[in-house]
Coordinates of C-alpha atoms and ligand atoms in Angstrom, one line a residue:
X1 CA 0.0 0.0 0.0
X2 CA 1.5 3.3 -1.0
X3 CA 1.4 5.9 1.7
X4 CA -0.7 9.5 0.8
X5 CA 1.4 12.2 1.8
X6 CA -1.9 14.9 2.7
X7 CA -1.0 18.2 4.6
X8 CA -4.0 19.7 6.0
X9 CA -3.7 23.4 5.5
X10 CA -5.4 26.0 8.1
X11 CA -8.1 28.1 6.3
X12 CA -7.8 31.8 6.0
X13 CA -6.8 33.8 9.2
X14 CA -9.6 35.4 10.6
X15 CA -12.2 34.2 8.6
X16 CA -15.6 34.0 9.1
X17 CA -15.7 33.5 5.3
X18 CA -17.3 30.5 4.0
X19 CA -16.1 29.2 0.2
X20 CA -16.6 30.5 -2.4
X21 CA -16.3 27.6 -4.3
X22 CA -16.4 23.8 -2.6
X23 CA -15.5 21.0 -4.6
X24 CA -17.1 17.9 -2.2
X25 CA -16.1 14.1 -2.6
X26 CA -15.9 14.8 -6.4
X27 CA -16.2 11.9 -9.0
X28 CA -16.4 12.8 -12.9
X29 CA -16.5 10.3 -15.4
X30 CA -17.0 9.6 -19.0
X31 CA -19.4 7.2 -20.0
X32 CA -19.6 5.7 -23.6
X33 CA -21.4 2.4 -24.8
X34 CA -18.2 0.8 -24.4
X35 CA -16.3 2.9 -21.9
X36 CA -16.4 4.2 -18.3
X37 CA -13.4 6.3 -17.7
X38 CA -12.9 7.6 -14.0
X39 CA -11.1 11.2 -14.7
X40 CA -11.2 12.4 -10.9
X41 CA -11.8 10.6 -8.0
X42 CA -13.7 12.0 -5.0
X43 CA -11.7 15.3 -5.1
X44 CA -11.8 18.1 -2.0
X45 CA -11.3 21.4 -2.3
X46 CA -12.0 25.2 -1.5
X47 CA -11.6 28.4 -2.9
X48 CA -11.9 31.7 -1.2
X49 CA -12.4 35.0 -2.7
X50 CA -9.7 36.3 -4.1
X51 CA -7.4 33.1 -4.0
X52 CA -5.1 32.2 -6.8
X53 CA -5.9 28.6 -6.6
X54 CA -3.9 26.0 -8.7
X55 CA -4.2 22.7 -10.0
X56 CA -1.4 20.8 -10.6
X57 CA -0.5 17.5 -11.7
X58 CA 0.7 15.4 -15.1
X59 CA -1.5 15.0 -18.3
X60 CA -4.4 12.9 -17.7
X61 CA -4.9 13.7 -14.3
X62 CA -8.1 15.2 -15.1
X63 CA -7.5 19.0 -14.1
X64 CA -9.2 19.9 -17.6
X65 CA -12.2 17.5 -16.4
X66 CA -12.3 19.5 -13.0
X67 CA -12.9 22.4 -14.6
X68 CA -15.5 20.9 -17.0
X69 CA -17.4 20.1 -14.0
X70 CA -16.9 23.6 -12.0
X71 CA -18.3 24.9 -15.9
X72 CA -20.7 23.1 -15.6
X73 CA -20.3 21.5 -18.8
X74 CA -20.1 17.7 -16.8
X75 CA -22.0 16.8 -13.6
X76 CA -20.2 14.9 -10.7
X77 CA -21.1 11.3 -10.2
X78 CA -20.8 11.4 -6.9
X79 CA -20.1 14.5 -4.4
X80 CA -21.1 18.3 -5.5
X81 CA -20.1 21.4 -6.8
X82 CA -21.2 24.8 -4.6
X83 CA -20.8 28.3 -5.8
X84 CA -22.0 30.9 -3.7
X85 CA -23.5 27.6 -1.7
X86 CA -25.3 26.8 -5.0
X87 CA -24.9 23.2 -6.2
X88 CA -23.7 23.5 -9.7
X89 CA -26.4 22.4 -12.3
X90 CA -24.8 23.8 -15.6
X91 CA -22.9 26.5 -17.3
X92 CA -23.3 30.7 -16.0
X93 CA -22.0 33.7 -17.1
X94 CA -20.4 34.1 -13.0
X95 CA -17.9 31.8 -14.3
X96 CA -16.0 32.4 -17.0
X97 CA -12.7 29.9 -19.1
X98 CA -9.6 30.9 -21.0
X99 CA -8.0 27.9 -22.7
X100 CA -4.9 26.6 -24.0
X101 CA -5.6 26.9 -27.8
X102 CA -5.3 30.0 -29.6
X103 CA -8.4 29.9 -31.7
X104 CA -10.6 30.4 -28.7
X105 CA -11.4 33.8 -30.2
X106 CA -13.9 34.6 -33.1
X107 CA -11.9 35.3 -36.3
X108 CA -14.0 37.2 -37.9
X109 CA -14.5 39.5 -34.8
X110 CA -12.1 42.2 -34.2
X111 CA -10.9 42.6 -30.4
X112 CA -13.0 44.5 -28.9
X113 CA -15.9 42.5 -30.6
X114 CA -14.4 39.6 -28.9
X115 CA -14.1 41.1 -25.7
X116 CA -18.0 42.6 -26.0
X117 CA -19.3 39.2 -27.3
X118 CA -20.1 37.4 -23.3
X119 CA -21.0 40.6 -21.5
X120 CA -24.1 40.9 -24.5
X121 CA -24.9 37.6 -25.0
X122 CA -25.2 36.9 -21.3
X123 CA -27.5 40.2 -21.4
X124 CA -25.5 41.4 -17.9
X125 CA -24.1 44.5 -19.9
X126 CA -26.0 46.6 -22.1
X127 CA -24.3 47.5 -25.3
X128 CA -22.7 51.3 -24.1
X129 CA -21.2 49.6 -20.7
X130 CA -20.1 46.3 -22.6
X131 CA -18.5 48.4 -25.1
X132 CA -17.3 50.9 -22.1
X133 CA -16.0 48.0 -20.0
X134 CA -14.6 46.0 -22.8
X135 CA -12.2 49.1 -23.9
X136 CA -11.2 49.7 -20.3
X137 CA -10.1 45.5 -19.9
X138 CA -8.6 46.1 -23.4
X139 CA -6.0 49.0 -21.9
X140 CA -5.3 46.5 -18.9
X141 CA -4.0 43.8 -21.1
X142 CA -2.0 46.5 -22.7
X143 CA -3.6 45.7 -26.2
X144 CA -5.5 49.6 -26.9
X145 CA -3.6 49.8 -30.0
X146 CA -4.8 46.6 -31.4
X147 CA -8.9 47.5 -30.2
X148 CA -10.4 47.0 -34.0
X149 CA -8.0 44.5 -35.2
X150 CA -8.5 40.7 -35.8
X151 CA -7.5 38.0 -34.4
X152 CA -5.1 36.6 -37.4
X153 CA -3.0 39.9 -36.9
X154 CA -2.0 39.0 -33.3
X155 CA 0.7 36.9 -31.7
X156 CA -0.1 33.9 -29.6
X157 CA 0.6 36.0 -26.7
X158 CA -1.4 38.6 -27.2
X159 CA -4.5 36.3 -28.3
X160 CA -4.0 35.1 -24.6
X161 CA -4.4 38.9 -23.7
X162 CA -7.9 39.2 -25.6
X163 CA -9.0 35.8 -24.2
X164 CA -8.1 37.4 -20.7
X165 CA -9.6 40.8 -21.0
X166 CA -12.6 38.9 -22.1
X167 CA -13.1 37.1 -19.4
X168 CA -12.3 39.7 -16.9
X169 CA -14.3 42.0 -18.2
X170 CA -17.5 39.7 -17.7
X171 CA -16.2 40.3 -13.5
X172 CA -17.2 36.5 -13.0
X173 CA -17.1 35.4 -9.7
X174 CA -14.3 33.0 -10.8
X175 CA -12.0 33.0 -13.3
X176 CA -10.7 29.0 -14.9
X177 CA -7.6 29.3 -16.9
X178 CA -6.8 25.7 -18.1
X179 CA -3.0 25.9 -19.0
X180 CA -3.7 28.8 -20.4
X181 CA -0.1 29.8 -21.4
X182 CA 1.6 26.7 -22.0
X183 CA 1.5 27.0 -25.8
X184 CA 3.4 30.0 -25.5
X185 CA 7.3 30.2 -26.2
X186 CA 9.4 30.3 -22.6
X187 CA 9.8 34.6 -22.9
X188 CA 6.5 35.0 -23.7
X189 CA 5.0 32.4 -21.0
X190 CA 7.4 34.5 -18.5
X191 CA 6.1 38.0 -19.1
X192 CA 2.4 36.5 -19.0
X193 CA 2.8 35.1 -15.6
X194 CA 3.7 38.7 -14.5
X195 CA 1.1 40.5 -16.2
X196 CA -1.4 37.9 -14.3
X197 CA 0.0 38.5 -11.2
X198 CA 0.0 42.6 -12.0
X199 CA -3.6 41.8 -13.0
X200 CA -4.3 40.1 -9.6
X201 CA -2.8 42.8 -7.8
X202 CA -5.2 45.5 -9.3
X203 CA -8.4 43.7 -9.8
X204 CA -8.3 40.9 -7.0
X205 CA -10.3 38.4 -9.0
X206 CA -10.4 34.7 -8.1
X207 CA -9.1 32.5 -10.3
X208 CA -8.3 28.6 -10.8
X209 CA -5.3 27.9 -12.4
X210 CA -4.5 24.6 -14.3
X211 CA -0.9 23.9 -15.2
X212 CA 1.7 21.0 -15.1
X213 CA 4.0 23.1 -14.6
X214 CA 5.7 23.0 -10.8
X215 CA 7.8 26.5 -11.3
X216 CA 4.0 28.3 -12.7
X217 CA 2.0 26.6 -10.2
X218 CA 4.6 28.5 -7.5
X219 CA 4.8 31.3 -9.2
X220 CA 1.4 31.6 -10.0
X221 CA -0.8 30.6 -6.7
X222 CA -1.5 31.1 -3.2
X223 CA -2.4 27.6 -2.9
X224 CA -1.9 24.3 -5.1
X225 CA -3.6 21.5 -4.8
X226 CA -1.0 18.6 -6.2
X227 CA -3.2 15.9 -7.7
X228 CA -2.4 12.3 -8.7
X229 CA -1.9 10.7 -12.0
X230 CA -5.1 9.3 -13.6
X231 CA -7.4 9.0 -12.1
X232 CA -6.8 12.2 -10.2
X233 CA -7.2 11.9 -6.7
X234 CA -5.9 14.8 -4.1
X235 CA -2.3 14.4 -3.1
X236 CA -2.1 17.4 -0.8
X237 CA -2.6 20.8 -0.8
X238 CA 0.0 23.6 0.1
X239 CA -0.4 27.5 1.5
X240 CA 2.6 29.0 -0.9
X241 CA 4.3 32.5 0.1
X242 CA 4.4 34.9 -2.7
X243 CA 7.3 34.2 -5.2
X244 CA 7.9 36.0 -8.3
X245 CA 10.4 35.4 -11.1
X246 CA 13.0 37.7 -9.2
X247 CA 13.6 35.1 -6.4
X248 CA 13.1 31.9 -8.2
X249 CA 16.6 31.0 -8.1
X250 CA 16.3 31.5 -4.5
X251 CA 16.5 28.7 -2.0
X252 CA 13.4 28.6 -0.7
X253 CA 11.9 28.4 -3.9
X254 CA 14.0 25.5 -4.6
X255 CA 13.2 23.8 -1.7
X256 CA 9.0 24.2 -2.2
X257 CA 10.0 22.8 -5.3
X258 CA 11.6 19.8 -4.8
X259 CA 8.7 19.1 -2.2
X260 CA 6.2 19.4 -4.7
X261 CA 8.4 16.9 -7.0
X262 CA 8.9 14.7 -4.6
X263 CA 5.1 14.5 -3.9
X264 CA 4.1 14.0 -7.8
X265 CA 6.4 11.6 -8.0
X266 CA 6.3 9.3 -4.6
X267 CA 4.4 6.4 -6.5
X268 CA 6.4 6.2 -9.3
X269 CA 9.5 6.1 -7.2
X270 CA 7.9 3.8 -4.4
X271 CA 7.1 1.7 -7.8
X272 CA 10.3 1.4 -9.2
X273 CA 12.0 0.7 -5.9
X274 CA 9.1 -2.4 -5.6
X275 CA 9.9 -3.6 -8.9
X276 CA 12.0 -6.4 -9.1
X277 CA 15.3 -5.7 -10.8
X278 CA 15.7 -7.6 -14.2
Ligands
LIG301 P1 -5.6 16.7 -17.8 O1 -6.3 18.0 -18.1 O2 -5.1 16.6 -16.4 O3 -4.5 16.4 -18.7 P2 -8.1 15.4 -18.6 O4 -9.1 16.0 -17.6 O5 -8.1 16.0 -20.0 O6 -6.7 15.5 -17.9 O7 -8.4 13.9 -18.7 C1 -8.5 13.0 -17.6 C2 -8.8 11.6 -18.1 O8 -10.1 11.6 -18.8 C3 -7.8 11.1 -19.1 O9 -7.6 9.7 -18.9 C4 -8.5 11.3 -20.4 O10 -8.0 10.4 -21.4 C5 -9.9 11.1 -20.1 N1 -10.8 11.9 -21.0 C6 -10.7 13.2 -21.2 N2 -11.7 13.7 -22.0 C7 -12.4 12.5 -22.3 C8 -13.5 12.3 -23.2 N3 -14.2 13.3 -23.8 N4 -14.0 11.0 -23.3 C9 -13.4 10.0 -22.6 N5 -12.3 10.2 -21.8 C10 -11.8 11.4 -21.7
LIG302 MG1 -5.9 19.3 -19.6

């Protein structure tokens, strides 16, 4: 029997704060003819307002599933999903995703078209303060120059921009970013780590972070939630201190590091050592 390595975390000082989001005992599967696939298995967590909440773990651990079901785009099979103490039923404009994939904007919209598009269709905004607000998320991404452009004229990284400002601007009550810069070359991926954490600083949104990435998941959050390979179980969840790229060489960052690795990697390690040698 492999040993879980949990560490119970306290929750906020102070706080007389209940969740804003509780993820309780959830199970999420797919179900074909043929097929039942278990992606996560009776999965805990909380989110507090204003927390930079990560999920990490490797490919197939079902992070991308999580969200799904916090979208409400899947159902739990067992367990529930509160917002605002509501049990999640199905998609809302209070929650709001940026992908991975760079076509995640309309092409034949221009930017601030894109950036409009939720806040009218979800009928919160009416066309002057969609149109208002979308120019005002526009300038925080740092993209006013590119307002009427399309999509095909932007790089990568500044698609990721639009995607953002988009989803800010709808001021969901959470924001789910599912690897949301890992397509991007190393610079790029850098510089959009800061301007999410310079985001943070000025808006103080929630948001739920998926990545597979130990350094982003450090840099990134005030708490990770380190998840199990498939299907994904919680390993433990950590309170991290606030790093940025400045002290990353630094040896407390290396040594939160190496804790995490150690943690994703425990089974294969306790497998290998059970294996006989050939
Ligand atoms: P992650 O985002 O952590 O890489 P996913 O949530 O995408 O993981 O996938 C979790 C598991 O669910 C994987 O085993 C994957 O193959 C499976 N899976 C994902 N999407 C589907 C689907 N549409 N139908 C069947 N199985 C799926
Ligand atoms: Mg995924």
């Amino acid at each position: 029997m492999i040993p879980e390595i949990t560490e119970e975390v306290a929750e906020p000082q102070g706080s007389a704060t209940r969740p804003l989001l509780e993820v309780d005992g959830a199970t999420l599967q797919y179900k074909t003819k043929e097929h039942l696939v278990t992606a996560t298995y009776r999965i805990d967590f909380k989110v507090y307002t204003g927390d930079r909440f990560i999920l990490l773990g490797p490919t197939g651990c079902g992070k991308s599933t999580m969200l799904k079901g916090i979208a409400g785009f899947m159902l739990p099979d067992e367990g529930t999903i509160r917002l605002n103490d509501g049990v999640i039923t199905g998609p809302g404009p209070n929650r709001m995703m940026v992908f991975q994939e760079f076509d995640q904007l309309f092409p034949w919209k221009t930017v601030k078209q894109n950036v409009m598009f939720p806040m009218l269709a979800s009928s919160r905004f009416s066309r002057k303060d969609a149109e208002k607000q979308a120019i005002r998320f526009i300038e925080k991404v740092n993209l006013s120059k590119f307002t009427d452009v399309y999509p095909h004229m932007l790089s990568g990284g500044m698609k990721q921009r639009v995607a953002i400002a988009r989803a800010l601007a709808m001021e969901a009550d959470v924001l789910l970013m599912d690897e949301p810069f890992a397509a991007l070359d190393a610079l790029t991926r850098l510089a959009m780590q800061e301007e999410l954490l310079q985001l943070w600083d000025d808006l103080r949104f929630t948001v739920l972070f998926v990545t597979h990435s130990i350094e982003e998941a450090i840099i990134i959050g005030n708490r990770i939630l380190v998840m199990s390979p498939h299907p994904g179980q919680v390993k433990a969840e950590l309170n991290v201190h606030q790093f940025d790229h400045d002290n990353q060489g630094g040896e407390e960052f290396k040594k939160l590091h190496d804790k995490i690795h150690n943690m994703l990697f425990a089974d294969r390690i306790l497998e290998e050592e059970a294996a006989p040698h050939a």
